[in-house]
């Protein structure tokens, strides 16, 4: 769980993606590498969601 973010599952052709969404405004995409998890970005998400 990432504080202040909502978890969503996006299904595309042949892939299922886990997406965490927070805040409003322009999109900021944070990608983690193999073998990390989205949880790696838990400290960056709140600041990005506030536009700081």
GROMACS .gro file of N, CA, C and O in nm:
model
  208
    1UNK      N    1   0.084  -0.118   0.000
    1UNK     CA    2   0.000   0.000   0.000
    1UNK      C    3   0.089   0.125   0.000
    1UNK      O    4   0.188   0.132   0.069
    2UNK      N    5   0.047   0.222  -0.080
    2UNK     CA    6   0.118   0.349  -0.087
    2UNK      C    7   0.024   0.456  -0.034
    2UNK      O    8  -0.084   0.479  -0.089
    3UNK      N    9   0.063   0.522   0.074
    3UNK     CA   10  -0.022   0.623   0.138
    3UNK      C   11  -0.059   0.734   0.041
    3UNK      O   12   0.027   0.786  -0.030
    4UNK      N   13  -0.186   0.771   0.036
    4UNK     CA   14  -0.233   0.880  -0.048
    4UNK      C   15  -0.254   0.843  -0.193
    4UNK      O   16  -0.283   0.929  -0.275
    5UNK      N   17  -0.240   0.716  -0.227
    5UNK     CA   18  -0.256   0.672  -0.367
    5UNK      C   19  -0.364   0.565  -0.375
    5UNK      O   20  -0.388   0.491  -0.281
    6UNK      N   21  -0.427   0.558  -0.492
    6UNK     CA   22  -0.531   0.458  -0.518
    6UNK      C   23  -0.476   0.354  -0.615
    6UNK      O   24  -0.421   0.388  -0.720
    7UNK      N   25  -0.492   0.227  -0.580
    7UNK     CA   26  -0.443   0.118  -0.664
    7UNK      C   27  -0.547   0.083  -0.769
    7UNK      O   28  -0.665   0.070  -0.741
    8UNK      N   29  -0.501   0.068  -0.893
    8UNK     CA   30  -0.588   0.029  -1.004
    8UNK      C   31  -0.517  -0.079  -1.086
    8UNK      O   32  -0.395  -0.083  -1.091
    9UNK      N   33  -0.597  -0.163  -1.150
    9UNK     CA   34  -0.544  -0.264  -1.242
    9UNK      C   35  -0.587  -0.223  -1.383
    9UNK      O   36  -0.705  -0.201  -1.408
   10UNK      N   37  -0.492  -0.212  -1.473
   10UNK     CA   38  -0.519  -0.178  -1.612
   10UNK      C   39  -0.490  -0.301  -1.696
   10UNK      O   40  -0.377  -0.351  -1.695
   11UNK      N   41  -0.591  -0.348  -1.769
   11UNK     CA   42  -0.573  -0.464  -1.855
   11UNK      C   43  -0.556  -0.419  -1.999
   11UNK      O   44  -0.637  -0.341  -2.050
   12UNK      N   45  -0.449  -0.463  -2.062
   12UNK     CA   46  -0.420  -0.429  -2.201
   12UNK      C   47  -0.405  -0.559  -2.279
   12UNK      O   48  -0.417  -0.668  -2.223
   13UNK      N   49  -0.375  -0.547  -2.405
   13UNK     CA   50  -0.357  -0.666  -2.489
   13UNK      C   51  -0.240  -0.749  -2.438
   13UNK      O   52  -0.124  -0.714  -2.457
   14UNK      N   53  -0.271  -0.857  -2.368
   14UNK     CA   54  -0.168  -0.949  -2.323
   14UNK      C   55  -0.096  -0.913  -2.195
   14UNK      O   56  -0.002  -0.980  -2.157
   15UNK      N   57  -0.135  -0.804  -2.128
   15UNK     CA   58  -0.067  -0.765  -2.005
   15UNK      C   59  -0.166  -0.707  -1.904
   15UNK      O   60  -0.267  -0.649  -1.941
   16UNK      N   61  -0.135  -0.727  -1.779
   16UNK     CA   62  -0.214  -0.669  -1.670
   16UNK      C   63  -0.117  -0.583  -1.588
   16UNK      O   64  -0.018  -0.633  -1.537
   17UNK      N   65  -0.147  -0.453  -1.579
   17UNK     CA   66  -0.057  -0.359  -1.514
   17UNK      C   67  -0.118  -0.308  -1.384
   17UNK      O   68  -0.236  -0.274  -1.380
   18UNK      N   69  -0.037  -0.300  -1.281
   18UNK     CA   70  -0.080  -0.240  -1.155
   18UNK      C   71  -0.039  -0.093  -1.158
   18UNK      O   72   0.076  -0.061  -1.184
   19UNK      N   73  -0.136  -0.004  -1.135
   19UNK     CA   74  -0.113   0.140  -1.142
   19UNK      C   75  -0.153   0.202  -1.009
   19UNK      O   76  -0.256   0.169  -0.952
   20UNK      N   77  -0.070   0.293  -0.959
   20UNK     CA   78  -0.102   0.369  -0.838
   20UNK      C   79  -0.122   0.513  -0.880
   20UNK      O   80  -0.035   0.573  -0.944
   21UNK      N   81  -0.237   0.569  -0.846
   21UNK     CA   82  -0.273   0.704  -0.890
   21UNK      C   83  -0.293   0.795  -0.770
   21UNK      O   84  -0.360   0.759  -0.674
   22UNK      N   85  -0.234   0.916  -0.777
   22UNK     CA   86  -0.246   1.013  -0.667
   22UNK      C   87  -0.239   1.154  -0.725
   22UNK      O   88  -0.169   1.178  -0.823
   23UNK      N   89  -0.312   1.246  -0.665
   23UNK     CA   90  -0.304   1.387  -0.703
   23UNK      C   91  -0.375   1.419  -0.832
   23UNK      O   92  -0.446   1.338  -0.889
   24UNK      N   93  -0.356   1.543  -0.877
   24UNK     CA   94  -0.414   1.591  -1.002
   24UNK      C   95  -0.306   1.663  -1.081
   24UNK      O   96  -0.197   1.688  -1.030
   25UNK      N   97  -0.336   1.696  -1.204
   25UNK     CA   98  -0.239   1.769  -1.286
   25UNK      C   99  -0.167   1.678  -1.382
   25UNK      O  100  -0.208   1.565  -1.407
   26UNK      N  101  -0.056   1.727  -1.438
   26UNK     CA  102   0.020   1.649  -1.536
   26UNK      C  103   0.068   1.516  -1.477
   26UNK      O  104   0.101   1.508  -1.360
   27UNK      N  105   0.070   1.416  -1.563
   27UNK     CA  106   0.112   1.282  -1.518
   27UNK      C  107   0.263   1.276  -1.492
   27UNK      O  108   0.342   1.336  -1.564
   28UNK      N  109   0.299   1.204  -1.388
   28UNK     CA  110   0.439   1.171  -1.358
   28UNK      C  111   0.445   1.020  -1.355
   28UNK      O  112   0.372   0.956  -1.280
   29UNK      N  113   0.528   0.961  -1.438
   29UNK     CA  114   0.537   0.816  -1.446
   29UNK      C  115   0.665   0.771  -1.376
   29UNK      O  116   0.776   0.815  -1.411
   30UNK      N  117   0.649   0.685  -1.277
   30UNK     CA  118   0.763   0.628  -1.203
   30UNK      C  119   0.768   0.479  -1.237
   30UNK      O  120   0.673   0.406  -1.210
   31UNK      N  121   0.876   0.434  -1.294
   31UNK     CA  122   0.891   0.294  -1.332
   31UNK      C  123   0.999   0.229  -1.246
   31UNK      O  124   1.107   0.285  -1.229
   32UNK      N  125   0.968   0.112  -1.197
   32UNK     CA  126   1.068   0.037  -1.120
   32UNK      C  127   1.126  -0.071  -1.207
   32UNK      O  128   1.067  -0.113  -1.306
   33UNK      N  129   1.244  -0.116  -1.173
   33UNK     CA  130   1.309  -0.222  -1.250
   33UNK      C  131   1.281  -0.360  -1.191
   33UNK      O  132   1.226  -0.374  -1.083
   34UNK      N  133   1.319  -0.461  -1.265
   34UNK     CA  134   1.307  -0.598  -1.217
   34UNK      C  135   1.411  -0.617  -1.109
   34UNK      O  136   1.524  -0.575  -1.123
   35UNK      N  137   1.386  -0.661  -1.012
   35UNK     CA  138   1.292  -0.732  -0.929
   35UNK      C  139   1.235  -0.644  -0.817
   35UNK      O  140   1.203  -0.694  -0.712
   36UNK      N  141   1.221  -0.517  -0.842
   36UNK     CA  142   1.162  -0.427  -0.744
   36UNK      C  143   1.011  -0.423  -0.760
   36UNK      O  144   0.955  -0.482  -0.852
   37UNK      N  145   0.944  -0.351  -0.669
   37UNK     CA  146   0.799  -0.336  -0.671
   37UNK      C  147   0.763  -0.188  -0.675
   37UNK      O  148   0.847  -0.103  -0.647
   38UNK      N  149   0.638  -0.157  -0.706
   38UNK     CA  150   0.591  -0.019  -0.703
   38UNK      C  151   0.613   0.042  -0.564
   38UNK      O  152   0.630   0.163  -0.550
   39UNK      N  153   0.616  -0.042  -0.463
   39UNK     CA  154   0.638   0.002  -0.325
   39UNK      C  155   0.771   0.079  -0.312
   39UNK      O  156   0.788   0.161  -0.223
   40UNK      N  157   0.862   0.057  -0.406
   40UNK     CA  158   0.991   0.127  -0.405
   40UNK      C  159   0.973   0.278  -0.413
   40UNK      O  160   1.059   0.353  -0.368
   41UNK      N  161   0.862   0.323  -0.470
   41UNK     CA  162   0.836   0.466  -0.491
   41UNK      C  163   0.750   0.527  -0.382
   41UNK      O  164   0.709   0.643  -0.392
   42UNK      N  165   0.724   0.455  -0.274
   42UNK     CA  166   0.630   0.501  -0.170
   42UNK      C  167   0.666   0.636  -0.109
   42UNK      O  168   0.578   0.710  -0.068
   43UNK      N  169   0.791   0.673  -0.106
   43UNK     CA  170   0.831   0.801  -0.047
   43UNK      C  171   0.820   0.916  -0.148
   43UNK      O  172   0.807   1.031  -0.108
   44UNK      N  173   0.824   0.886  -0.278
   44UNK     CA  174   0.816   0.989  -0.381
   44UNK      C  175   0.673   1.022  -0.420
   44UNK      O  176   0.645   1.134  -0.461
   45UNK      N  177   0.581   0.927  -0.409
   45UNK     CA  178   0.442   0.947  -0.453
   45UNK      C  179   0.372   1.062  -0.383
   45UNK      O  180   0.312   1.146  -0.450
   46UNK      N  181   0.376   1.074  -0.252
   46UNK     CA  182   0.303   1.186  -0.188
   46UNK      C  183   0.349   1.324  -0.237
   46UNK      O  184   0.266   1.409  -0.267
   47UNK      N  185   0.476   1.347  -0.252
   47UNK     CA  186   0.525   1.476  -0.300
   47UNK      C  187   0.486   1.504  -0.443
   47UNK      O  188   0.447   1.615  -0.477
   48UNK      N  189   0.493   1.404  -0.528
   48UNK     CA  190   0.453   1.421  -0.668
   48UNK      C  191   0.303   1.444  -0.680
   48UNK      O  192   0.258   1.522  -0.762
   49UNK      N  193   0.225   1.380  -0.596
   49UNK     CA  194   0.079   1.396  -0.599
   49UNK      C  195   0.035   1.534  -0.554
   49UNK      O  196  -0.074   1.580  -0.590
   50UNK      N  197   0.119   1.603  -0.480
   50UNK     CA  198   0.087   1.738  -0.432
   50UNK      C  199   0.140   1.845  -0.525
   50UNK      O  200   0.121   1.963  -0.502
   51UNK      N  201   0.209   1.804  -0.629
   51UNK     CA  202   0.264   1.900  -0.725
   51UNK      C  203   0.389   1.971  -0.675
   51UNK      O  204   0.421   2.079  -0.721
   52UNK      N  205   0.461   1.907  -0.582
   52UNK     CA  206   0.584   1.970  -0.531
   52UNK      C  207   0.705   1.907  -0.594
   52UNK      O  208   0.702   1.801  -0.647
   0.00000   0.00000   0.00000
